[in-house]
Amino acid sequence: MNQKGFSRKSSLLKEIDFYLVTDSGLSKKGTLSDVREAVESGCRIVQYREKDKSTKEMVEEASEIKRICSTRAILLVNDRIDVALAVDADGVHIGQDDMPVEIARKLLGDKIIGLSVNDREEAVLAEKLGADYIGLGPIFDTATKKDAGDGIGPLKIREVKDAVKIPVVAIGGINKENCESIIQNGADSLVAISAVVCSDDVKRETEYFIDMIRRTKKHK
Ligand code: 3NM
């Protein structure tokens, strides 16, 4: 067990339910408030995703997020390996056009590396290259990421899940109405950005997703 209570890095997302990704452009109360509320509600993984701030601002904010996560949640930084290293985050989440996984691995040692994939083929390759988990999406159409493309549908989750051993995190257009199908189709965890950070009550929404995920996993 490490200090965050996870027995092994490879099993960490199997033990995790709701995954928070920050979005300062959409957030109603601000990124720090969103992280605080989500972590207080039991969210155990936070991805700091920031596209509009300077490196200095990102390092300061990521340090503060790390303090909030403390021993309660894992902190990953989207895309910016330099920022992740600067604050000694637990790892990164990268996309297909970011730093290649093999090089990221050299830079990050045994920190966590998550990779965004769109289909089974990319998922199998991600695992082969040494990613610790994959972010599969967009499951549904989403306005949050302009270049995400069309939703692939929840049935694709099962296809990907059956092809890899690493945890599958579903993302894209997920909300309270459609989230059950995500877990029923085999996702280990899910991200719902706008459904959470655009809400008046991030705590309540986080608790809703955590509870739904745990209930659905139990009845699978
Ligand atoms: N990545 P929402 S979709 C950040 O498909 C991101 O890789 C995606 O936001 C992918 O939950 C997405 O508001 C945005 O739809 C998800």
Short mmCIF file of C-alpha atoms and ligand atoms in Angstrom, two decimals:
data_model
loop_
_atom_site.label_atom_id
_atom_site.label_comp_id
_atom_site.label_asym_id
_atom_site.label_seq_id
_atom_site.Cartn_x
_atom_site.Cartn_y
_atom_site.Cartn_z
CA MET A 1 0.00 0.00 0.00
CA ASN A 2 1.33 3.44 -0.78
CA GLN A 3 0.37 6.52 1.17
CA LYS A 4 -2.78 7.02 -0.89
CA GLY A 5 -4.04 3.60 0.05
CA PHE A 6 -3.74 1.96 -3.34
CA SER A 7 -2.15 -1.45 -3.34
CA ARG A 8 -0.60 -1.25 -6.82
CA LYS A 9 -0.40 1.43 -9.47
CA SER A 10 -1.92 -0.90 -12.03
CA SER A 11 -4.97 -1.52 -9.91
CA LEU A 12 -5.52 2.06 -8.88
CA LEU A 13 -8.25 2.91 -11.32
CA LYS A 14 -10.03 -0.35 -10.65
CA GLU A 15 -10.39 0.92 -7.11
CA ILE A 16 -11.55 4.32 -8.30
CA ASP A 17 -14.97 5.44 -9.34
CA PHE A 18 -15.46 9.08 -10.26
CA TYR A 19 -12.56 10.91 -11.92
CA LEU A 20 -12.55 14.74 -11.80
CA VAL A 21 -11.08 16.73 -14.69
CA THR A 22 -10.86 20.47 -14.09
CA ASP A 23 -12.00 23.11 -16.58
CA SER A 24 -11.53 26.72 -15.50
CA GLY A 25 -13.41 28.00 -18.57
CA LEU A 26 -16.58 26.13 -17.63
CA SER A 27 -16.30 26.15 -13.87
CA LYS A 28 -18.89 28.09 -11.91
CA LYS A 29 -16.88 28.47 -8.71
CA GLY A 30 -13.31 28.07 -9.92
CA THR A 31 -10.92 25.17 -10.22
CA LEU A 32 -9.65 25.17 -6.63
CA SER A 33 -13.17 25.19 -5.25
CA ASP A 34 -14.18 22.35 -7.61
CA VAL A 35 -11.21 20.23 -6.53
CA ARG A 36 -11.85 20.92 -2.84
CA GLU A 37 -15.53 19.99 -3.08
CA ALA A 38 -14.92 16.89 -5.19
CA VAL A 39 -12.14 15.56 -2.94
CA GLU A 40 -14.22 16.27 0.17
CA SER A 41 -17.00 14.22 -1.43
CA GLY A 42 -14.72 11.23 -1.88
CA CYS A 43 -13.30 11.73 -5.39
CA ARG A 44 -9.91 10.01 -5.43
CA ILE A 45 -8.44 11.12 -8.71
CA VAL A 46 -8.07 14.65 -10.04
CA GLN A 47 -6.71 15.70 -13.41
CA TYR A 48 -5.60 19.32 -13.60
CA ARG A 49 -6.47 20.34 -17.18
CA GLU A 50 -5.70 23.95 -17.96
CA LYS A 51 -5.37 25.42 -21.42
CA ASP A 52 -5.40 29.17 -20.79
CA LYS A 53 -2.92 29.95 -18.04
CA SER A 54 0.78 30.71 -18.03
CA THR A 55 3.24 28.06 -16.90
CA LYS A 56 3.87 30.05 -13.72
CA GLU A 57 0.18 30.24 -12.92
CA MET A 58 -0.20 26.54 -13.66
CA VAL A 59 2.64 25.57 -11.35
CA GLU A 60 1.15 27.68 -8.55
CA GLU A 61 -2.34 26.28 -9.05
CA ALA A 62 -1.13 22.70 -9.40
CA SER A 63 0.83 23.06 -6.13
CA GLU A 64 -2.31 24.21 -4.39
CA ILE A 65 -4.30 21.32 -5.89
CA LYS A 66 -1.63 18.92 -4.72
CA ARG A 67 -2.02 20.31 -1.22
CA ILE A 68 -5.81 19.80 -1.39
CA CYS A 69 -5.43 16.25 -2.75
CA SER A 70 -2.83 15.50 -0.08
CA THR A 71 -3.14 11.81 0.83
CA ARG A 72 -6.78 11.69 -0.23
CA ALA A 73 -6.57 11.81 -4.03
CA ILE A 74 -4.17 11.20 -6.87
CA LEU A 75 -3.15 14.27 -8.88
CA LEU A 76 -2.48 14.01 -12.60
CA VAL A 77 -1.62 16.93 -14.89
CA ASN A 78 -3.05 17.08 -18.40
CA ASP A 79 -0.46 17.25 -21.14
CA ARG A 80 2.16 19.29 -19.24
CA ILE A 81 4.86 16.90 -18.12
CA ASP A 82 6.97 19.85 -16.99
CA VAL A 83 4.24 21.08 -14.64
CA ALA A 84 3.67 17.54 -13.31
CA LEU A 85 7.38 17.21 -12.52
CA ALA A 86 7.60 20.71 -11.07
CA VAL A 87 4.97 19.97 -8.43
CA ASP A 88 5.79 16.27 -8.07
CA ALA A 89 2.30 15.23 -9.14
CA ASP A 90 1.41 11.54 -9.25
CA GLY A 91 1.45 11.53 -13.04
CA VAL A 92 0.10 12.90 -16.30
CA HIS A 93 -2.68 12.41 -18.77
CA ILE A 94 -1.60 12.84 -22.38
CA GLY A 95 -3.26 12.81 -25.79
CA GLN A 96 -2.36 11.16 -29.07
CA ASP A 97 -0.60 14.34 -30.28
CA ASP A 98 1.26 15.07 -27.03
CA MET A 99 4.60 13.64 -25.89
CA PRO A 100 4.93 10.00 -27.07
CA VAL A 101 4.30 7.58 -24.22
CA GLU A 102 7.76 5.96 -24.48
CA ILE A 103 9.44 9.34 -24.01
CA ALA A 104 7.01 10.42 -21.31
CA ARG A 105 7.92 7.20 -19.48
CA LYS A 106 11.62 8.08 -19.61
CA LEU A 107 10.88 11.50 -18.16
CA LEU A 108 8.41 10.33 -15.52
CA GLY A 109 9.87 7.05 -14.23
CA ASP A 110 7.14 5.12 -12.51
CA LYS A 111 4.65 7.95 -12.25
CA ILE A 112 1.20 7.30 -13.70
CA ILE A 113 0.68 7.87 -17.43
CA GLY A 114 -2.83 7.96 -18.88
CA LEU A 115 -3.39 8.18 -22.62
CA SER A 116 -6.47 9.34 -24.55
CA VAL A 117 -7.67 6.84 -27.15
CA ASN A 118 -10.57 6.78 -29.56
CA ASP A 119 -10.83 3.11 -30.45
CA ARG A 120 -9.70 -0.45 -29.80
CA GLU A 121 -6.59 -0.19 -31.94
CA GLU A 122 -5.29 2.89 -30.12
CA ALA A 123 -6.14 1.25 -26.79
CA VAL A 124 -4.13 -1.90 -27.55
CA LEU A 125 -1.18 0.22 -28.66
CA ALA A 126 -1.43 2.41 -25.55
CA GLU A 127 -1.16 -0.67 -23.37
CA LYS A 128 1.75 -2.02 -25.40
CA LEU A 129 3.60 1.30 -25.03
CA GLY A 130 3.23 1.19 -21.27
CA ALA A 131 0.30 3.48 -20.47
CA ASP A 132 -1.15 2.81 -17.01
CA TYR A 133 -4.72 3.49 -18.06
CA ILE A 134 -6.61 4.78 -21.05
CA GLY A 135 -9.14 7.58 -21.37
CA LEU A 136 -11.65 6.38 -23.97
CA GLY A 137 -13.77 8.96 -25.76
CA PRO A 138 -15.72 10.79 -26.68
CA ILE A 139 -18.44 8.32 -25.71
CA PHE A 140 -21.14 10.85 -26.59
CA ASP A 141 -20.95 14.10 -28.54
CA THR A 142 -19.57 16.89 -26.37
CA ALA A 143 -19.19 20.65 -26.65
CA THR A 144 -16.50 20.74 -23.94
CA LYS A 145 -13.69 19.63 -26.25
CA LYS A 146 -14.15 21.19 -29.67
CA ASP A 147 -11.96 18.76 -31.58
CA ALA A 148 -13.15 15.61 -29.82
CA GLY A 149 -15.07 14.29 -32.85
CA ASP A 150 -18.32 12.32 -32.85
CA GLY A 151 -19.39 10.16 -29.95
CA ILE A 152 -18.44 6.48 -30.37
CA GLY A 153 -21.31 5.19 -28.21
CA PRO A 154 -21.21 3.18 -24.95
CA LEU A 155 -21.07 -0.23 -26.68
CA LYS A 156 -17.51 0.56 -27.80
CA ILE A 157 -16.45 0.54 -24.15
CA ARG A 158 -17.00 -3.23 -23.93
CA GLU A 159 -15.02 -3.80 -27.14
CA VAL A 160 -12.06 -1.84 -25.76
CA LYS A 161 -12.36 -3.28 -22.27
CA ASP A 162 -12.16 -6.81 -23.66
CA ALA A 163 -8.99 -5.94 -25.60
CA VAL A 164 -6.84 -4.49 -22.78
CA LYS A 165 -5.93 -5.26 -19.18
CA ILE A 166 -5.29 -1.67 -18.10
CA PRO A 167 -8.18 0.35 -16.62
CA VAL A 168 -10.58 2.10 -18.99
CA VAL A 169 -11.84 5.57 -18.07
CA ALA A 170 -14.76 6.77 -20.19
CA ILE A 171 -15.07 10.44 -21.13
CA GLY A 172 -17.16 12.73 -23.31
CA GLY A 173 -20.77 13.85 -23.02
CA ILE A 174 -21.39 11.81 -19.86
CA ASN A 175 -24.13 13.05 -17.53
CA LYS A 176 -26.55 11.79 -14.89
CA GLU A 177 -28.96 10.47 -17.50
CA ASN A 178 -26.51 8.33 -19.46
CA CYS A 179 -23.85 7.43 -16.87
CA GLU A 180 -25.24 4.07 -15.85
CA SER A 181 -24.74 2.67 -19.36
CA ILE A 182 -21.05 3.60 -19.13
CA ILE A 183 -20.42 1.39 -16.13
CA GLN A 184 -22.76 -1.35 -17.35
CA ASN A 185 -20.65 -1.54 -20.50
CA GLY A 186 -17.47 -2.15 -18.53
CA ALA A 187 -15.78 1.20 -17.81
CA ASP A 188 -13.72 1.18 -14.62
CA SER A 189 -14.21 4.89 -14.06
CA LEU A 190 -15.77 7.90 -15.75
CA VAL A 191 -15.25 11.62 -16.23
CA ALA A 192 -18.11 14.09 -16.52
CA ILE A 193 -16.67 17.59 -16.80
CA SER A 194 -19.56 19.92 -17.62
CA ALA A 195 -22.08 17.85 -15.64
CA VAL A 196 -20.03 18.55 -12.53
CA VAL A 197 -18.14 21.84 -12.84
CA CYS A 198 -21.05 23.78 -14.37
CA SER A 199 -23.24 22.81 -11.44
CA ASP A 200 -24.03 24.99 -8.41
CA ASP A 201 -23.11 22.13 -6.15
CA VAL A 202 -20.00 20.18 -7.15
CA LYS A 203 -20.21 18.19 -3.91
CA ARG A 204 -23.70 16.96 -4.61
CA GLU A 205 -22.91 16.03 -8.22
CA THR A 206 -19.69 14.22 -7.26
CA GLU A 207 -21.53 12.25 -4.59
CA TYR A 208 -24.22 11.35 -7.12
CA PHE A 209 -21.69 9.95 -9.60
CA ILE A 210 -19.68 8.08 -6.95
CA ASP A 211 -22.82 6.48 -5.56
CA MET A 212 -24.18 5.56 -8.99
CA ILE A 213 -20.86 4.02 -10.08
CA ARG A 214 -20.52 1.94 -6.91
CA ARG A 215 -24.12 0.73 -7.09
CA THR A 216 -23.87 -0.17 -10.78
CA LYS A 217 -20.55 -2.01 -10.30
CA LYS A 218 -22.07 -4.02 -7.45
CA HIS A 219 -24.99 -5.19 -9.58
CA LYS A 220 -22.98 -6.07 -12.68
N1 3NM B 1 -11.45 14.60 -23.72
P1 3NM B 1 -17.75 16.71 -20.90
S1 3NM B 1 -13.88 14.47 -24.44
C1 3NM B 1 -11.39 16.55 -22.17
O1 3NM B 1 -12.72 12.21 -26.04
C2 3NM B 1 -12.11 15.62 -23.07
O2 3NM B 1 -10.71 12.41 -25.22
C3 3NM B 1 -12.29 13.91 -24.49
O3 3NM B 1 -16.23 16.96 -21.26
C4 3NM B 1 -11.88 12.76 -25.31
O4 3NM B 1 -17.78 15.73 -19.80
C5 3NM B 1 -13.47 15.68 -23.35
O5 3NM B 1 -18.25 18.06 -20.45
C6 3NM B 1 -14.44 16.64 -22.79
O6 3NM B 1 -18.44 16.24 -22.14
C7 3NM B 1 -15.41 15.98 -21.83
#
